[in-house]
Amino acid sequence: MPVDASLLLDIARRFQVLGDLLSAVPYGTGHINDTYVVTCDQAGEPVRYLLQRLNTKIFKTPRGLMKNIEEVTGHIRGKLKRQGEPFTRRVLTLVPLADSGVCFLDDPELGFWRCYLFIEGARTYDVIERVEQAFEAAKAFGAFQSLLADYEGPSLHETIPDFHHTPKRLAALKAAVAEDPLGRARDCEADILFALERAPLAGRLVGLQAEGAIPERITHNDTKLNNVMLDDATGAGVCVIDLDTVMPGLSLCDFGDMVRTACNPLAEDDPDTSRMVARGDMFEALASGYLQGTGGALLPVEREHLVVAGQLLTYECGTRFLTDYLLGDTYFRTHRPAQNLDRARNQFALVRSLESQEEAFMGRIRNLV
Ligand code: ATP
Ligand code: MG
Ligand code: MG
């Protein structure tokens, strides 16, 4: 639901935004929340803030989510300060309400709002253009994780339970096939079979975690390129943003999701998968950036599973698209018929290509220091 400009200014005024409010307009290309940029005049200088209405249909426990963001950004800021590093652009800064220290506005009519300082001189990219961007983004996500490695604050809230529990995602697919409410299963028997045959892949990472071989860490869980701000002048990663899904998880899930998005040479819903060849150059740039960013913190067993993680997270996403197709496209928004089936097929084609290049990709990691 679009928000009227004067109402937006009223909402902005509820936060500690300094100066005279000039404008508030929709901003960016995020898919989940409603994002606006607010401009104020501070002694003749325009100063911007980022105002967001949280999507509470997806995030059902917004207060827990905001507590996570306060804890995580507070921890990173404290650490950067102690290290004597500049921090204002390196970490998101929540702006509190004007009449209290609370960092969100929860109003039965207006919805759930928050406000951040605007990070200037940097931008996000929706589509990866160069391997250097993959490197910088992976390095930034790796550094984000290593800044949180010694977090000892209150345990973080699970904002979406079982987000990357792949066997549960496969179980949801099986349930959708059994129910088949729209009779769509007959259109995609081969795709369903593809997913079912890979049950062992689905269990790889949760299996390693259950054995205690890989640790739970604080992870971002939405590691797309457009969730990292890259510096306008240097192209270097400046700040990891979009912290709604930060919660305990596996490093390999963060890495695998980067592979899923950066190594796909096609659009995510391109039905012509005959040209699907996973990009090894992107994979190498991601692995190199992530290893640098995490600063040697990844265990050998995590390093050995970087390639599998790419296959697994791509498989998981394809499985979710297929499930949603069978259930009538209720989760992922579609703009044309069978788009979720095309998305599933595209992801599964990428899994195939990642699997067939497994040895070559392993070789690329071996060469990295
Ligand atoms: P997604 O679809 O990735 O889940 P979202 O709806 O959760 O996105 P965000 O990623 O938080 O929204 O923000 C949308 C866009 O707004 C970002 O891609 C970025 O370009 C911009 N943005 C977000 N926070 C800031 C900030 N503090 N300073 C400057 N720009 C920002
Ligand atoms: Mg985002
Ligand atoms: Mg988001």
XYZ file of C-alpha atoms and ligand atoms in Angstrom:
402
model
C 0.000 0.000 0.000
C 1.631 3.299 -1.064
C 1.971 5.923 1.647
C 0.930 9.499 1.054
C 3.869 11.983 0.985
C 2.596 14.143 3.847
C 1.973 11.073 5.988
C 5.519 9.954 5.235
C 6.826 13.286 6.485
C 4.742 12.859 9.659
C 6.246 9.430 10.184
C 9.768 10.737 9.538
C 9.153 13.473 12.121
C 8.530 10.834 14.763
C 12.231 9.886 14.458
C 15.207 12.022 15.527
C 15.851 13.397 12.044
C 17.693 16.705 12.312
C 16.915 19.846 10.329
C 13.911 20.906 8.274
C 12.179 18.066 6.497
C 12.138 18.688 2.751
C 10.880 15.493 1.116
C 10.201 11.783 1.492
C 10.030 9.622 -1.627
C 10.141 5.875 -2.496
C 13.678 4.578 -2.904
C 15.609 1.571 -4.188
C 14.603 -1.788 -5.601
C 14.101 -3.899 -2.445
C 11.393 -6.560 -2.735
C 10.486 -7.096 0.887
C 10.131 -3.840 2.782
C 8.842 -0.423 1.668
C 11.851 1.870 1.464
C 11.886 5.698 1.307
C 14.544 8.373 1.322
C 13.910 11.384 3.522
C 15.804 14.609 2.851
C 16.305 17.309 5.483
C 17.883 20.718 5.278
C 20.604 21.022 7.923
C 21.924 24.585 7.881
C 21.683 24.757 4.095
C 23.071 21.265 3.513
C 20.788 18.421 2.367
C 21.056 15.401 4.673
C 19.377 12.094 3.851
C 17.841 9.329 5.955
C 16.545 5.918 4.956
C 13.017 5.271 6.213
C 11.549 1.770 5.979
C 8.269 0.102 6.689
C 8.985 -3.471 7.663
C 7.025 -6.221 5.947
C 5.312 -7.781 8.948
C 3.588 -10.419 6.801
C 7.010 -11.978 6.291
C 8.611 -10.903 9.560
C 6.051 -11.864 12.129
C 8.149 -10.934 15.174
C 9.375 -7.430 14.291
C 10.421 -6.456 17.800
C 12.710 -9.469 18.076
C 14.067 -8.637 14.641
C 14.819 -5.035 15.658
C 16.501 -6.232 18.857
C 18.781 -8.389 16.671
C 19.672 -5.395 14.488
C 20.394 -3.208 17.536
C 22.614 -5.882 19.072
C 24.470 -6.707 15.892
C 25.067 -3.123 14.732
C 25.998 -2.109 18.296
C 28.544 -4.911 18.493
C 30.135 -4.047 15.155
C 30.208 -0.335 15.910
C 31.840 -0.940 19.308
C 34.457 -3.163 17.748
C 35.319 -0.760 14.931
C 35.568 2.076 17.457
C 37.925 0.088 19.679
C 40.049 -0.738 16.633
C 40.209 2.997 15.886
C 38.555 2.464 12.500
C 36.028 4.837 10.946
C 32.603 3.326 11.496
C 29.831 5.656 10.316
C 29.740 4.185 6.801
C 30.822 0.655 7.768
C 27.754 -0.285 9.779
C 24.069 0.632 9.687
C 23.047 3.236 12.277
C 19.482 3.194 13.564
C 17.896 6.564 14.307
C 15.814 6.480 17.527
C 12.375 7.990 17.939
C 12.311 11.686 18.818
C 10.615 11.125 22.185
C 12.391 7.972 23.391
C 15.431 5.822 22.810
C 13.336 3.214 21.014
C 14.541 2.451 17.477
C 11.236 1.631 15.823
C 7.720 2.944 15.475
C 5.043 0.308 16.007
C 1.670 1.816 15.234
C -1.555 -0.137 14.700
C -2.539 2.105 11.790
C 0.773 3.200 10.273
C 2.564 -0.128 10.559
C 6.073 -0.956 11.756
C 8.748 1.603 10.815
C 12.454 2.191 11.325
C 14.944 4.807 10.182
C 18.665 4.580 9.351
C 21.343 7.136 8.611
C 21.801 7.179 4.842
C 25.141 5.805 3.681
C 26.434 8.320 1.143
C 29.021 7.880 -1.587
C 28.166 4.216 -2.127
C 25.476 2.223 -3.887
C 24.087 -1.242 -4.400
C 23.921 -3.143 -7.707
C 21.007 -5.384 -8.655
C 22.963 -7.264 -11.305
C 26.583 -8.302 -11.037
C 28.576 -6.703 -13.818
C 32.157 -7.642 -12.969
C 34.021 -10.329 -11.030
C 35.538 -7.582 -8.862
C 32.045 -6.863 -7.518
C 31.601 -10.531 -6.595
C 34.955 -10.403 -4.825
C 34.116 -7.199 -2.918
C 30.642 -8.372 -1.916
C 31.924 -11.739 -0.680
C 34.723 -10.027 1.212
C 32.232 -7.676 2.868
C 29.934 -10.547 3.908
C 32.962 -12.442 5.200
C 34.169 -9.416 7.180
C 30.655 -8.914 8.560
C 30.732 -12.437 9.878
C 34.172 -12.129 11.377
C 33.198 -8.871 13.127
C 30.409 -10.862 14.783
C 32.533 -13.906 15.617
C 33.067 -12.754 19.219
C 29.497 -11.583 19.796
C 28.503 -12.534 23.308
C 25.321 -10.537 23.757
C 21.825 -11.921 24.203
C 21.100 -14.829 21.875
C 19.646 -13.683 18.628
C 16.064 -14.218 17.727
C 15.302 -16.608 14.838
C 13.449 -14.179 12.557
C 12.367 -16.919 10.105
C 12.531 -20.356 11.754
C 14.278 -23.146 9.807
C 15.142 -20.753 6.994
C 17.941 -22.944 5.595
C 16.842 -26.320 6.904
C 16.939 -27.930 3.451
C 15.478 -31.344 4.436
C 12.420 -29.483 5.782
C 12.183 -27.611 2.470
C 12.236 -30.972 0.677
C 9.568 -32.307 3.044
C 7.430 -29.279 2.171
C 7.822 -30.137 -1.525
C 6.743 -33.731 -0.887
C 3.682 -32.474 0.995
C 2.828 -30.122 -1.882
C 3.147 -32.977 -4.403
C 0.881 -35.161 -2.270
C -1.696 -32.404 -1.944
C -1.342 -31.088 -5.518
C -4.238 -28.644 -5.038
C -4.176 -27.301 -8.628
C -3.281 -30.475 -10.487
C 0.063 -28.977 -11.513
C 2.253 -31.925 -10.493
C 1.699 -33.616 -13.840
C 3.417 -30.665 -15.629
C 6.605 -31.117 -13.685
C 7.216 -34.765 -12.971
C 10.847 -34.612 -14.095
C 11.494 -31.561 -11.904
C 9.950 -33.252 -8.872
C 12.083 -36.314 -9.543
C 15.195 -34.123 -9.807
C 14.483 -32.710 -6.347
C 13.620 -36.065 -4.751
C 16.735 -37.744 -6.124
C 18.879 -35.192 -4.362
C 17.657 -35.920 -0.825
C 21.259 -36.792 0.184
C 22.433 -33.343 -1.002
C 19.611 -31.708 0.994
C 20.946 -33.273 4.192
C 24.656 -32.500 3.726
C 25.039 -29.293 5.719
C 22.485 -29.973 8.467
C 24.148 -33.393 8.790
C 27.597 -31.842 9.294
C 26.102 -29.424 11.798
C 24.362 -32.202 13.735
C 27.683 -34.096 13.945
C 29.317 -30.970 15.338
C 31.681 -30.775 12.357
C 30.659 -27.237 11.383
C 29.771 -24.512 13.861
C 26.731 -22.331 14.089
C 27.752 -18.696 13.644
C 25.940 -15.411 13.216
C 25.075 -15.213 9.556
C 23.361 -12.739 7.269
C 21.100 -15.125 5.358
C 20.331 -12.822 2.426
C 23.732 -12.466 0.798
C 22.702 -10.916 -2.508
C 24.946 -8.396 -4.205
C 22.366 -5.664 -3.632
C 22.666 -6.101 0.116
C 26.202 -4.688 0.107
C 26.959 -1.028 -0.513
C 29.991 -0.608 -2.764
C 31.996 2.625 -2.679
C 31.293 4.924 -5.654
C 34.934 5.910 -6.029
C 36.810 2.663 -5.337
C 34.211 -0.096 -5.789
C 35.251 -1.528 -2.400
C 32.632 -3.023 -0.090
C 31.602 -0.386 2.438
C 28.705 -1.759 4.419
C 26.534 -4.871 4.640
C 22.886 -3.825 4.833
C 19.443 -5.480 5.007
C 19.910 -7.173 8.375
C 16.376 -8.573 8.765
C 17.501 -12.175 8.492
C 20.661 -11.944 10.600
C 20.458 -14.864 13.002
C 22.349 -17.983 14.004
C 23.183 -20.065 10.939
C 25.936 -21.626 8.850
C 28.674 -19.697 7.033
C 28.278 -22.116 4.170
C 24.662 -21.020 3.678
C 25.776 -17.409 3.270
C 28.450 -18.475 0.817
C 26.198 -20.896 -1.085
C 23.562 -18.248 -1.625
C 26.197 -15.940 -3.135
C 27.174 -18.719 -5.535
C 23.540 -19.225 -6.461
C 23.115 -15.606 -7.463
C 26.563 -14.645 -8.811
C 27.422 -17.777 -10.814
C 24.154 -17.901 -12.749
C 24.856 -16.460 -16.225
C 21.096 -16.169 -16.885
C 18.214 -14.299 -15.280
C 16.733 -16.340 -12.432
C 13.532 -17.068 -14.372
C 15.058 -17.581 -17.832
C 13.320 -20.684 -19.193
C 15.983 -21.303 -21.865
C 18.443 -23.223 -19.733
C 20.338 -24.688 -22.693
C 22.906 -21.903 -22.158
C 23.326 -22.588 -18.442
C 27.004 -22.877 -17.577
C 27.844 -21.892 -13.999
C 30.525 -19.199 -14.002
C 33.794 -20.475 -12.586
C 35.387 -17.012 -12.651
C 32.622 -15.685 -10.400
C 32.953 -18.691 -8.097
C 36.666 -18.102 -7.699
C 36.149 -14.391 -7.014
C 33.526 -15.196 -4.369
C 35.668 -17.835 -2.685
C 38.699 -15.571 -2.706
C 36.734 -12.623 -1.275
C 35.008 -14.718 1.360
C 38.240 -16.326 2.548
C 39.869 -12.899 2.804
C 36.884 -11.353 4.557
C 36.574 -14.123 7.123
C 40.312 -13.778 7.763
C 41.174 -17.457 8.151
C 38.245 -18.171 10.480
C 36.690 -20.824 8.248
C 37.528 -24.379 9.346
C 39.114 -26.728 6.794
C 35.841 -28.684 6.665
C 33.950 -25.479 5.790
C 36.453 -24.665 3.095
C 36.076 -28.153 1.643
C 32.326 -27.675 1.388
C 32.269 -24.295 -0.383
C 31.534 -26.013 -3.702
C 28.821 -28.261 -2.272
C 27.284 -25.257 -0.501
C 26.708 -23.579 -3.876
C 24.945 -26.682 -5.186
C 22.916 -27.073 -2.021
C 21.662 -23.511 -1.692
C 20.743 -23.425 -5.383
C 18.920 -26.736 -4.967
C 17.120 -25.428 -1.881
C 15.915 -22.346 -3.701
C 14.785 -24.369 -6.731
C 12.876 -26.677 -4.406
C 11.135 -23.697 -2.832
C 10.151 -22.299 -6.252
C 8.772 -25.684 -7.289
C 6.803 -26.036 -4.048
C 5.320 -22.589 -4.519
C 4.376 -23.402 -8.110
C 2.516 -26.514 -6.939
C 0.738 -24.598 -4.188
C -0.430 -21.808 -6.489
C 2.323 -19.136 -6.253
C 1.465 -17.869 -2.810
C 4.957 -16.930 -1.549
C 7.064 -15.736 -4.502
C 5.327 -13.022 -6.478
C 4.832 -13.961 -10.152
C 4.288 -11.736 -13.185
C 3.351 -14.436 -15.678
C 1.947 -17.985 -15.598
C 4.376 -20.759 -14.646
C 7.091 -18.249 -13.707
C 7.845 -20.161 -10.515
C 8.215 -23.361 -12.545
C 10.648 -21.553 -14.861
C 12.539 -20.307 -11.812
C 12.705 -23.837 -10.394
C 13.962 -25.254 -13.709
C 16.519 -22.482 -14.012
C 17.853 -23.211 -10.504
C 17.933 -26.951 -11.126
C 19.836 -26.404 -14.389
C 22.343 -24.366 -12.389
C 22.633 -27.219 -9.860
C 23.393 -29.611 -12.734
C 26.071 -27.306 -14.096
C 27.608 -26.795 -10.638
C 27.629 -30.562 -10.110
C 29.230 -31.278 -13.475
C 31.972 -28.712 -12.787
C 32.594 -29.816 -9.197
C 36.179 -30.942 -9.776
C 37.088 -27.798 -11.687
C 35.601 -25.577 -8.970
C 37.439 -27.536 -6.250
C 40.621 -26.902 -8.208
C 39.964 -23.168 -8.186
C 39.695 -23.191 -4.370
C 42.864 -25.218 -3.924
C 44.786 -22.451 -5.649
C 43.550 -19.826 -3.210
C 45.559 -18.923 -0.134
P 15.460 -7.220 -0.293
O 14.588 -7.339 -1.461
O 16.929 -7.376 -0.622
O 15.075 -8.043 0.914
P 14.580 -4.949 1.302
O 13.207 -4.679 0.831
O 14.744 -5.709 2.582
O 15.421 -5.668 0.154
P 16.819 -3.144 1.814
O 17.780 -4.025 1.141
O 16.958 -2.983 3.303
O 15.293 -3.523 1.435
O 16.899 -1.669 1.199
C 16.540 -1.433 -0.165
C 17.638 -0.634 -0.833
O 17.772 0.632 -0.169
C 19.037 -1.264 -0.764
O 19.280 -2.181 -1.807
C 19.933 -0.039 -0.839
O 20.131 0.342 -2.186
C 19.117 1.038 -0.130
N 19.530 1.202 1.283
C 19.144 0.455 2.345
N 19.681 0.928 3.486
C 20.433 2.016 3.140
C 21.217 2.967 3.884
N 21.326 2.918 5.219
N 21.839 3.939 3.179
C 21.702 4.039 1.826
N 20.965 3.181 1.088
C 20.334 2.183 1.728
Mg 17.878 -5.809 0.299
Mg 15.610 -7.596 2.787
